[in-house]
Structures are given as structure tokens and as C-alpha cells.
CSV table of C-alpha atoms and ligand atoms in Angstrom, one decimal:
chain,number,residue,atom,x,y,z
E,1,MET,CA,116.3,149.4,79.5
E,2,VAL,CA,116.3,146.1,81.4
E,3,THR,CA,113.4,143.7,80.9
E,4,ILE,CA,112.7,141.2,83.6
E,5,ALA,CA,110.3,138.3,83.2
E,6,VAL,CA,108.6,136.4,86.0
E,7,THR,CA,106.4,133.3,85.2
E,8,GLY,CA,104.4,130.9,87.2
E,9,GLU,CA,105.9,127.9,88.9
E,10,ARG,CA,105.0,124.2,88.4
E,11,GLU,CA,102.2,122.6,90.2
E,12,GLY,CA,102.9,122.0,93.9
E,13,GLU,CA,105.1,125.1,94.2
E,14,PRO,CA,103.1,128.0,95.6
E,15,ARG,CA,106.1,130.4,95.7
E,16,VAL,CA,106.8,133.0,93.1
E,17,ALA,CA,110.0,135.0,92.3
E,18,ALA,CA,108.7,138.5,92.6
E,19,SER,CA,106.5,140.4,95.1
E,20,PRO,CA,104.7,143.7,94.6
E,21,GLU,CA,107.4,145.2,96.8
E,22,THR,CA,110.3,144.0,94.7
E,23,VAL,CA,108.4,145.0,91.5
E,24,ARG,CA,108.2,148.5,92.9
E,25,LYS,CA,112.0,148.5,93.6
E,26,LEU,CA,113.0,147.0,90.3
E,27,THR,CA,110.8,149.5,88.4
E,28,ALA,CA,112.5,152.3,90.4
E,29,LEU,CA,115.8,151.0,89.1
E,30,GLY,CA,114.4,151.6,85.6
E,31,ALA,CA,113.5,148.0,84.8
E,32,VAL,CA,110.4,146.8,83.0
E,33,VAL,CA,108.9,143.8,84.9
E,34,LYS,CA,106.6,141.5,83.0
E,35,ILE,CA,104.7,139.0,85.1
E,36,GLU,CA,102.6,136.2,83.7
E,37,ALA,CA,99.0,136.6,84.8
E,38,GLY,CA,98.2,134.7,87.9
E,39,ALA,CA,101.9,133.9,88.7
E,40,GLY,CA,101.6,135.2,92.2
E,41,ALA,CA,98.1,133.9,93.0
E,42,ARG,CA,99.2,131.0,95.3
E,43,SER,CA,101.4,133.5,97.3
E,44,ARG,CA,98.4,135.8,97.6
E,45,PHE,CA,99.9,138.4,95.2
E,46,THR,CA,97.2,139.5,92.8
E,47,ASP,CA,97.9,140.8,89.3
E,48,ALA,CA,96.3,144.1,90.4
E,49,ALA,CA,98.8,144.4,93.3
E,50,TYR,CA,101.7,143.8,90.9
E,51,GLU,CA,100.3,146.2,88.4
E,52,ALA,CA,99.8,148.9,91.1
E,53,GLN,CA,103.6,148.7,91.7
E,54,GLY,CA,104.5,149.2,88.0
E,55,ALA,CA,104.5,145.6,86.6
E,56,THR,CA,103.1,144.8,83.2
E,57,ILE,CA,100.8,141.7,83.4
E,58,ALA,CA,101.4,139.4,80.4
E,59,ALA,CA,98.5,137.2,79.3
E,60,SER,CA,100.7,134.1,78.9
E,61,ALA,CA,104.1,132.9,80.0
E,62,SER,CA,105.4,133.3,76.4
E,63,GLU,CA,104.3,136.9,76.3
E,64,ALA,CA,106.1,137.6,79.6
E,65,LEU,CA,109.3,135.8,78.4
E,66,ALA,CA,109.5,137.3,74.8
E,67,GLY,CA,112.8,139.1,74.5
E,68,ALA,CA,113.4,139.6,78.2
E,69,ASP,CA,117.0,140.2,79.5
E,70,ILE,CA,116.4,138.4,82.8
E,71,LEU,CA,114.2,135.5,83.9
E,72,LEU,CA,113.4,135.1,87.7
E,73,LYS,CA,112.1,131.8,88.9
E,74,VAL,CA,111.9,129.8,92.1
E,75,HIS,CA,112.8,126.5,90.4
E,76,ARG,CA,114.8,125.6,87.3
E,77,PRO,CA,112.9,126.6,84.2
E,78,ALA,CA,112.4,124.5,81.1
E,79,PRO,CA,114.7,125.1,78.1
E,80,GLU,CA,111.6,126.2,76.1
E,81,GLU,CA,111.0,129.1,78.5
E,82,VAL,CA,114.7,130.2,78.3
E,83,LYS,CA,114.8,130.0,74.5
E,84,ALA,CA,112.1,132.7,74.4
E,85,LEU,CA,114.4,135.2,76.2
E,86,LYS,CA,116.9,137.5,74.6
E,87,PRO,CA,120.0,135.3,73.5
E,88,GLY,CA,122.5,135.1,76.4
E,89,ALA,CA,119.8,136.4,78.9
E,90,ILE,CA,120.3,135.9,82.7
E,91,VAL,CA,118.3,133.2,84.6
E,92,ALA,CA,118.3,133.4,88.4
E,93,ALA,CA,116.6,130.5,90.3
E,94,ILE,CA,117.1,127.7,92.7
E,95,LEU,CA,118.6,125.5,89.9
E,96,ALA,CA,119.4,122.3,91.8
E,97,PRO,CA,122.5,122.0,89.7
E,98,PHE,CA,123.5,118.6,91.1
E,99,ASP,CA,120.1,117.1,90.0
E,100,ASP,CA,119.2,116.0,86.4
E,101,ARG,CA,122.5,116.7,84.7
E,102,PRO,CA,121.1,116.1,81.2
E,103,GLY,CA,118.4,118.7,81.9
E,104,LEU,CA,121.0,121.2,83.1
E,105,ASP,CA,123.1,120.6,80.0
E,106,ALA,CA,120.1,121.2,77.8
E,107,LEU,CA,119.4,124.4,79.7
E,108,ALA,CA,123.0,125.5,79.4
E,109,GLY,CA,122.7,124.8,75.7
E,110,THR,CA,120.3,127.7,75.3
E,111,GLY,CA,123.3,130.0,75.8
E,112,ALA,CA,121.7,131.7,78.8
E,113,ALA,CA,123.8,132.8,81.9
E,114,LEU,CA,122.4,130.4,84.5
E,115,MET,CA,122.7,131.6,88.1
E,116,ALA,CA,122.1,129.2,91.0
E,117,MET,CA,120.8,131.1,94.0
E,118,GLU,CA,121.7,128.2,96.3
E,119,PHE,CA,125.4,128.7,95.4
E,120,MET,CA,125.4,132.2,96.8
E,121,PRO,CA,128.7,132.6,98.7
E,122,ARG,CA,128.1,133.0,102.5
E,123,ILE,CA,129.9,136.3,102.8
E,124,SER,CA,128.5,139.2,104.7
E,125,ARG,CA,127.9,141.3,101.6
E,126,ALA,CA,125.7,138.5,100.2
E,127,GLN,CA,123.7,137.8,103.3
E,128,SER,CA,120.6,139.6,101.9
E,129,MET,CA,120.8,137.3,98.8
E,130,ASP,CA,121.1,134.1,100.8
E,131,VAL,CA,118.0,132.0,99.7
E,132,LEU,CA,119.1,129.0,101.7
E,133,SER,CA,118.9,131.1,104.9
E,134,SER,CA,115.7,132.9,104.1
E,135,GLN,CA,113.8,129.7,103.2
E,136,ALA,CA,115.4,127.5,105.9
E,137,ASN,CA,114.4,130.0,108.6
E,138,LEU,CA,110.7,129.6,107.6
E,139,ALA,CA,111.0,125.8,107.3
E,140,GLY,CA,112.3,125.7,110.9
E,141,TYR,CA,109.4,127.7,112.1
E,142,LYS,CA,106.8,125.6,110.1
E,143,ALA,CA,108.3,122.3,111.2
E,144,VAL,CA,107.4,123.1,114.8
E,145,ILE,CA,104.0,124.4,114.0
E,146,ASP,CA,103.2,121.2,112.0
E,147,ALA,CA,104.6,119.1,114.8
E,148,ALA,CA,102.4,120.9,117.3
E,149,ALA,CA,99.3,120.3,115.1
E,150,VAL,CA,100.0,116.6,114.8
E,151,PHE,CA,100.9,116.2,118.5
E,152,GLY,CA,97.6,115.6,120.1
E,153,GLN,CA,98.6,117.3,123.4
E,154,ALA,CA,99.2,120.8,124.7
E,155,ILE,CA,102.7,122.3,124.4
E,156,PRO,CA,103.0,124.8,127.3
E,157,MET,CA,102.6,123.9,130.9
E,158,MET,CA,99.2,125.0,132.2
E,159,MET,CA,98.3,125.1,135.9
E,160,THR,CA,94.5,124.9,136.1
E,161,ALA,CA,92.0,124.3,138.9
E,162,ALA,CA,91.5,120.8,137.4
E,163,GLY,CA,95.2,120.0,137.5
E,164,THR,CA,98.5,120.7,135.8
E,165,VAL,CA,99.2,120.0,132.2
E,166,PRO,CA,102.9,119.3,131.8
E,167,ALA,CA,105.0,121.2,129.2
E,168,ALA,CA,105.9,119.2,126.1
E,169,LYS,CA,109.6,118.4,125.5
E,170,ALA,CA,111.0,119.4,122.1
E,171,PHE,CA,114.4,118.3,120.8
E,172,ILE,CA,116.0,120.0,117.8
E,173,MET,CA,118.8,118.1,116.0
E,174,GLY,CA,121.1,120.3,113.9
E,175,VAL,CA,121.3,123.9,114.9
E,176,GLY,CA,121.9,125.8,111.6
E,177,VAL,CA,119.5,128.4,110.3
E,178,ALA,CA,116.4,126.1,110.4
E,179,GLY,CA,117.3,124.6,113.7
E,180,LEU,CA,117.8,128.0,115.4
E,181,GLN,CA,114.3,129.1,114.3
E,182,ALA,CA,112.8,125.7,115.4
E,183,ILE,CA,114.3,126.2,118.9
E,184,ALA,CA,112.9,129.8,119.0
E,185,THR,CA,109.5,128.7,117.8
E,186,ALA,CA,109.3,125.8,120.2
E,187,ARG,CA,110.3,128.0,123.1
E,188,ARG,CA,107.6,130.6,122.1
E,189,LEU,CA,105.0,127.8,122.3
E,190,GLY,CA,106.2,127.0,125.8
E,191,ALA,CA,108.0,123.7,125.2
E,192,ILE,CA,111.0,122.6,127.2
E,193,VAL,CA,113.6,122.6,124.5
E,194,SER,CA,116.9,120.9,124.0
E,195,ALA,CA,119.2,120.8,120.9
E,196,THR,CA,122.2,119.1,119.5
E,197,ASP,CA,124.8,119.8,116.9
E,198,VAL,CA,128.4,118.8,116.2
E,199,ARG,CA,129.7,122.3,115.7
E,200,PRO,CA,130.9,123.8,119.0
E,201,ALA,CA,129.8,127.3,117.9
E,202,THR,CA,126.2,126.2,118.3
E,203,LYS,CA,126.5,125.6,122.1
E,204,GLU,CA,126.3,129.2,123.0
E,205,GLN,CA,123.6,129.9,120.4
E,206,VAL,CA,121.4,127.2,121.9
E,207,ALA,CA,121.9,128.5,125.4
E,208,SER,CA,121.2,132.1,124.3
E,209,LEU,CA,117.8,130.9,123.0
E,210,GLY,CA,117.0,129.4,126.4
E,211,ALA,CA,117.4,125.7,125.4
E,212,LYS,CA,119.6,123.0,126.8
E,213,PHE,CA,122.6,121.8,124.7
E,214,ILE,CA,123.2,118.1,124.4
E,215,ALA,CA,126.2,116.8,122.6
E,216,VAL,CA,129.3,114.5,122.9
E,217,GLU,CA,131.8,117.3,123.5
E,218,ASP,CA,135.1,115.5,122.8
E,219,GLU,CA,138.2,116.6,120.9
E,220,GLU,CA,136.6,115.7,117.6
E,221,PHE,CA,133.6,117.9,118.4
E,222,ARG,CA,136.0,120.8,119.1
E,223,GLN,CA,137.3,120.5,115.5
E,224,ALA,CA,134.0,119.8,113.8
E,225,GLN,CA,133.5,123.1,112.1
E,226,THR,CA,135.0,123.9,108.7
E,227,ALA,CA,136.5,127.3,107.9
E,228,ALA,CA,133.3,128.0,105.9
E,229,GLY,CA,131.2,127.4,109.1
E,230,TYR,CA,129.8,124.0,108.1
E,231,ALA,CA,129.8,120.7,109.8
E,232,LYS,CA,132.4,118.0,108.9
E,233,PRO,CA,131.4,114.4,108.5
E,234,MET,CA,132.1,112.7,111.9
E,235,SER,CA,134.1,109.6,112.5
E,236,GLU,CA,132.4,106.2,113.1
E,237,ALA,CA,133.6,106.3,116.7
E,238,TYR,CA,132.0,109.7,117.3
E,239,GLN,CA,128.8,108.7,115.6
E,240,LYS,CA,128.6,105.7,117.9
E,241,LYS,CA,129.0,107.9,121.0
E,242,GLN,CA,126.5,110.4,119.6
E,243,ALA,CA,124.0,107.6,118.9
E,244,GLU,CA,124.2,106.4,122.5
E,245,LEU,CA,123.6,109.9,123.9
E,246,ILE,CA,120.6,110.4,121.5
E,247,ALA,CA,119.2,107.1,122.3
E,248,THR,CA,118.9,108.0,126.0
E,249,HIS,CA,117.7,111.5,125.4
E,250,ILE,CA,115.1,110.9,122.7
E,251,LYS,CA,113.0,108.5,124.7
E,252,ALA,CA,111.6,111.3,126.8
E,253,GLN,CA,110.9,113.7,123.9
E,254,ASP,CA,107.5,114.6,122.5
E,255,ILE,CA,108.6,116.6,119.4
E,256,VAL,CA,111.8,116.1,117.5
E,257,VAL,CA,112.8,118.3,114.6
E,258,THR,CA,115.9,117.2,112.6
E,259,THR,CA,117.7,119.6,110.3
E,260,ALA,CA,121.2,118.0,110.2
E,261,LEU,CA,123.1,118.4,106.9
E,262,ILE,CA,126.6,118.3,105.6
E,263,PRO,CA,127.2,120.1,102.3
E,264,GLY,CA,127.8,117.8,99.4
E,265,ARG,CA,127.1,114.6,101.4
E,266,PRO,CA,124.1,112.5,102.4
E,267,PRO,CA,122.6,113.7,105.6
E,268,PRO,CA,123.8,111.9,108.8
E,269,LYS,CA,121.3,109.2,110.0
E,270,LEU,CA,120.8,110.3,113.6
E,271,ILE,CA,117.5,108.5,114.5
E,272,SER,CA,117.4,104.7,114.1
E,273,ARG,CA,114.3,102.6,114.0
E,274,ALA,CA,115.0,101.4,117.6
E,275,MET,CA,115.1,105.0,118.8
E,276,VAL,CA,111.8,105.7,117.2
E,277,GLU,CA,110.3,102.6,118.8
E,278,SER,CA,111.7,103.8,122.2
E,279,MET,CA,109.6,107.0,122.0
E,280,LYS,CA,106.2,107.4,123.5
E,281,PRO,CA,103.1,106.9,121.3
E,282,GLY,CA,101.8,110.3,120.2
E,283,SER,CA,105.3,111.8,119.7
E,284,VAL,CA,106.2,113.5,116.5
E,285,ILE,CA,109.3,113.7,114.4
E,286,VAL,CA,109.6,116.3,111.6
E,287,ASP,CA,112.6,115.4,109.4
E,288,LEU,CA,113.7,118.5,107.4
E,289,ALA,CA,116.5,116.4,105.7
E,290,ALA,CA,113.7,114.3,104.0
E,291,GLU,CA,114.4,115.7,100.5
E,292,ARG,CA,117.9,114.1,100.7
E,293,SER,CA,116.9,110.8,102.4
E,294,GLY,CA,116.4,112.1,105.9
E,295,ASN,CA,118.1,112.1,109.3
E,296,CYS,CA,115.7,109.4,110.5
E,297,GLU,CA,115.9,105.8,109.2
E,298,LEU,CA,112.1,105.6,108.7
E,299,THR,CA,111.5,108.9,106.9
E,300,ARG,CA,109.8,108.9,103.5
E,301,ALA,CA,109.8,112.1,101.6
E,302,ASP,CA,106.5,113.9,101.5
E,303,GLU,CA,104.8,111.0,103.4
E,304,THR,CA,103.5,110.5,106.9
E,305,VAL,CA,104.9,107.4,108.5
E,306,VAL,CA,103.5,106.1,111.8
E,307,GLN,CA,105.6,103.6,113.7
E,308,ASN,CA,104.4,102.4,117.1
E,309,GLY,CA,102.3,105.4,117.4
E,310,VAL,CA,105.1,107.8,116.6
E,311,THR,CA,104.4,110.0,113.6
E,312,ILE,CA,107.3,110.9,111.2
E,313,LEU,CA,106.7,113.7,108.8
E,314,GLY,CA,109.1,114.2,105.8
E,315,PRO,CA,108.1,117.5,104.2
E,316,THR,CA,110.3,118.6,101.3
E,317,ASN,CA,109.0,122.1,100.8
E,318,LEU,CA,108.0,123.6,104.1
E,319,ALA,CA,108.9,127.1,103.2
E,320,GLY,CA,106.4,126.7,100.4
E,321,GLU,CA,103.8,126.1,103.0
E,322,VAL,CA,104.1,129.7,104.2
E,323,PRO,CA,104.2,131.0,100.6
E,324,VAL,CA,103.4,134.7,101.3
E,325,ASN,CA,106.5,135.0,103.6
E,326,ALA,CA,108.7,132.6,101.6
E,327,SER,CA,108.0,134.4,98.3
E,328,SER,CA,108.4,137.9,99.9
E,329,LEU,CA,111.8,136.9,101.3
E,330,TYR,CA,112.9,135.0,98.2
E,331,ALA,CA,111.9,137.9,95.9
E,332,LYS,CA,114.0,140.2,98.2
E,333,ASN,CA,117.0,137.9,97.9
E,334,LEU,CA,116.7,138.2,94.1
E,335,LEU,CA,116.2,141.9,94.2
E,336,ALA,CA,119.4,142.4,96.3
E,337,PHE,CA,121.2,140.1,93.7
E,338,LEU,CA,119.9,142.0,90.7
E,339,GLU,CA,120.8,145.4,92.3
E,340,THR,CA,124.5,144.3,91.8
E,341,MET,CA,123.9,143.8,88.0
E,342,ILE,CA,121.9,146.9,87.1
E,343,ASP,CA,123.6,150.2,86.4
E,344,LYS,CA,121.5,152.7,88.3
E,345,LYS,CA,122.5,155.7,86.3
E,346,GLU,CA,122.3,154.2,82.8
E,347,LYS,CA,119.5,151.9,83.7
E,348,THR,CA,121.2,149.1,81.8
E,349,LEU,CA,122.5,145.6,82.6
E,350,LYS,CA,126.1,145.8,83.8
E,351,VAL,CA,127.3,142.5,85.1
E,352,ASP,CA,130.7,142.3,86.7
E,353,TRP,CA,131.6,138.7,85.7
E,354,ASP,CA,134.6,138.8,88.1
E,355,ASP,CA,132.5,139.6,91.2
E,356,GLU,CA,132.7,136.9,93.8
E,357,ILE,CA,128.9,136.8,94.0
E,358,ILE,CA,128.5,136.3,90.2
E,359,LYS,CA,131.4,133.8,89.9
E,360,GLY,CA,130.0,131.8,92.9
E,361,THR,CA,126.5,131.5,91.5
E,362,LEU,CA,127.2,131.3,87.7
E,363,VAL,CA,126.6,127.7,86.6
E,364,ALA,CA,126.6,128.1,82.8
E,365,LYS,CA,127.4,130.8,80.2
E,366,ASP,CA,127.6,130.9,76.4
E,367,GLY,CA,126.4,127.3,76.2
E,368,LYS,CA,129.0,125.9,78.6
E,369,ILE,CA,128.8,124.7,82.2
E,370,VAL,CA,131.3,126.9,84.0
E,371,HIS,CA,131.0,126.3,87.7
E,372,PRO,CA,134.0,124.4,89.2
E,373,SER,CA,131.8,122.1,91.3
E,374,LEU,CA,130.1,120.9,88.1
E,375,GLN,CA,133.1,120.0,86.1
E,376,PRO,CA,133.9,116.3,85.5
E,377,LYS,CA,136.1,114.8,88.3
E,378,GLY,CA,139.8,115.2,87.5
E,379,ALA,CA,139.2,118.0,85.0
R,401,NAD,P1,123.2,123.2,107.2
R,401,NAD,O1,121.8,123.3,106.6
R,401,NAD,O2,124.3,122.8,106.3
R,401,NAD,O3,123.2,122.1,108.4
R,401,NAD,C1,122.3,122.2,109.5
R,401,NAD,C2,123.0,121.9,110.8
R,401,NAD,O4,123.2,120.5,110.9
R,401,NAD,C3,124.4,122.6,110.9
R,401,NAD,O5,124.3,123.4,112.1
R,401,NAD,C4,125.3,121.4,111.1
R,401,NAD,O6,126.4,121.7,112.0
R,401,NAD,C5,124.4,120.3,111.7
R,401,NAD,N1,124.9,118.9,111.6
R,401,NAD,C6,125.6,118.3,110.6
R,401,NAD,N2,125.9,117.1,110.9
R,401,NAD,C7,125.4,116.9,112.2
R,401,NAD,C8,125.4,115.7,113.0
R,401,NAD,N3,126.0,114.6,112.7
R,401,NAD,N4,124.8,115.9,114.2
R,401,NAD,C9,124.2,117.0,114.6
R,401,NAD,N5,124.1,118.1,113.8
R,401,NAD,C10,124.8,118.0,112.6
R,401,NAD,O7,123.6,124.5,107.9
R,401,NAD,P2,123.1,126.0,107.7
R,401,NAD,O8,121.7,126.2,108.3
R,401,NAD,O9,123.2,126.3,106.2
R,401,NAD,O10,124.1,126.8,108.5
R,401,NAD,C11,125.5,126.5,108.7
R,401,NAD,C12,126.2,127.6,109.4
R,401,NAD,O11,126.4,128.7,108.5
R,401,NAD,C13,125.5,128.2,110.6
R,401,NAD,O12,126.5,128.6,111.5
R,401,NAD,C14,124.9,129.5,110.0
R,401,NAD,O13,124.7,130.4,111.1
R,401,NAD,C15,126.0,129.9,109.1
R,401,NAD,N6,125.5,130.8,108.1
R,401,NAD,C16,126.3,131.9,107.7
R,401,NAD,C17,125.8,132.8,106.8
R,401,NAD,C18,126.6,134.0,106.3
R,401,NAD,O14,127.6,134.3,106.9
R,401,NAD,N7,126.2,134.7,105.3
R,401,NAD,C19,124.6,132.6,106.2
R,401,NAD,C20,123.8,131.5,106.5
R,401,NAD,C21,124.3,130.6,107.5
């Protein structure tokens, strides 16, 4: 029998790693799911709802953890939590493996098999396990909703007897998963939407959502996508041309949502102070790259900056601000992942350590950091 523990998250994180729906499905696989009392409360999942789907509610975190085979978390757990599990247990979470290396080493030292959900390979079989996509999609939605709330004007065009209210203009910078949802949301609200990216594949996606594509489309742009589907860092010459184009376009925008990221690098700085100062008072920028220093020069993580009447929001956990949906989707990502590790007939743990999905996410095992991207350089 496989025992799965779920404990509450730290303060400021309303998400939780299991939903009543995933508890039902894990229980049907023969697992015992132990949930710390109150762990789902901030995602509106009551203990009674979990219990009704077959979970055992543990009075404390240590009771939930004791002897479990698997621990599911949103964020990296403390070594003390992991030490309470069965030796060599599996931990699946958004581990932020590049942050706090001593902390990661200490966690690895527990001997647990640490699996970083954000390392999930982006192959079609693993799409249902892709936490970056499930959470970025909600972040893109919430960014536009938050911008609309701060923007003290109407978004859609309204023709009334007293006169016409013009439609607001929204500009989405970076058209990955978050950007696509931001475009769709801004369109639904009735904004006139434009978007930019350096990957040529996004041009058609932007058009199909009814938005206008704005980009420097030179030879470098045509080569800007890696085989893995990500953006490449652009040359200085390209960045200069891109900045000129953005400077002209951004002046007329009411809402700007930035989502531009390049894996393993600092986010590109796309909005300068001068660009912010060229915008109309009352305009809003929501910078989704805030956690990693931002796409806008003036962004401060989790703070609201007002410059010349332009508000710049730098939220770092927007998915967490729609916790019911974020937890439901995250829990489903974990369920799909666990389904590959549980033998349905024997109802036991059966991990295929050679599986691309396991190899891709496995950060540490048997006390050692094993992921290639976390080895010392030159090793
Ligand atoms: P991301 O979060 O790494 O980056 C967000 C966007 O920023 C990307 O579209 C990127 O091109 C853009 N960007 C980077 N530098 C820029 C610059 N200087 N100016 C403007 N834009 C810039 O990306 P993501 O959301 O993880 O998605 C990346 C791609 O992977 C997308 O095509 C997405 O559809 C694809 N994807 C595939 C799978 C799968 O096959 N399983 C899953 C998820 C995403």
C-alpha cells in the first residue's frame, strides 16, 4: 500500500498539493492519503470535503508525515518534514532547485528522492503534469484582471446616449503560456489588444486570438526559437531595434502585461524608465517577471510602484491569488505524475528510474544531487 502525505504550506501561500478530486483518484489507485488538518482551507477545500473522498485527516503535520512513502507539496519542504517520512521516500514539489543551494543540499541529505515539478520535460506525454503551464495560464488571466481593477477607467468601448467611452488598449509582451491567456482575457474584457514576442511561432497565435502582432521581424527574429520551443537571448543590435519599436508603441497603451522569460537567464529588460514616463497617467503595467527582477526597469517584487501616475505591479505569486483553481490544477498535475509511479494492479510504488519524466525531474536521490543542471560547472 502507498501512503501519501499532504501538509499545509508556509504563510503567504494559499495553494495546496491535493484537492478532494485528486484524493478520490489517488484512493481509487489504492493509496492512503493523509492530509494535515486545515491544509486546504486557504484553497477552500475543507477537511470534510477531503474526508468524503477518502482522505485521512491528521491532527498535525507530523502525524500526516509519519512513515509516508510520498510527500506532496507546493513549495520545497523543510528537511525536518522529510525526515519524518519513510527513508528514501519521494517528495514532489516546486523545489526551486537553483535557489538556496545549502538548503537543497540539506534536503538531499535526508536521502529522499526529490522531484522538481518545474523540471518536467515539455513532451506531449507530460503535458498534463506541466505545472509551469497550469500556473502560468492562471497568472496571465489574473494579471489582466488586476490591471483592470487598478486602471480607473472602463475597458470595453461603450456607446451611450451620453457619449462614447473608448476601448482601452492592452499590450502583452511575451507570448508564452501566460501571455496567451493574458491576450485572451484582455480581449474578453473588450480591450484593443496587441502583443510582441521574439519567437516567430507566436505571430500566428497572436493573430488567432484577435490581437495585433508587433515585432522587429528581421533575420534574427526568424531564428529566435530553440529546438525546445523557447526564446534565445537576442543580440544587442536586435534589442536596440526592439526598444525603438516598443518606445513608439507603448506610449499609447493603457495596460501592459509583461511575461518575457528566457530559461536559465535573467529576464530581458523591455521597458525602460523613459518608456514608463512616456505613458499616460493612469496606465498600468503588470510585470510577471517580477520574481526574477522583472521586464520593467522600475519593477519591485511584490510592491506597487507609481511613476508619473503609471502604476507598476510586480506580483510574484499571481496563480496563488486564484487558489481554488491553481490548487485544483496543480493537484491534477501531481496526480498525473504519480499515476506513472503506482502499480495499479499491485497497488504498490513502482518507479521507473529510467523514464524520461522521472529522470528529468529527479533532483536528488540516496543523499546525492543527481540532476545534470545542478552539478558543479565542468563536472
Ligand atoms: P517562458 O515563460 O519561458 O517565456 C515567456 C515568453 O517570453 C516566451 O514566449 C518567449 O519567447 C518570450 N520572450 C523571451 N524573450 C523575449 C523578448 N526579448 N521579447 C519578447 N518576448 C520574449 O515561455 P513559456 O510560457 O514556458 O512557453 C514557451 C513555449 O513553450 C511556448 O511556445 C509554449 O506554447 C510552449 N510550451 C510547450 C509545452 C509542451 O509541449 N508540453 C508546454 C508548455 C509550453
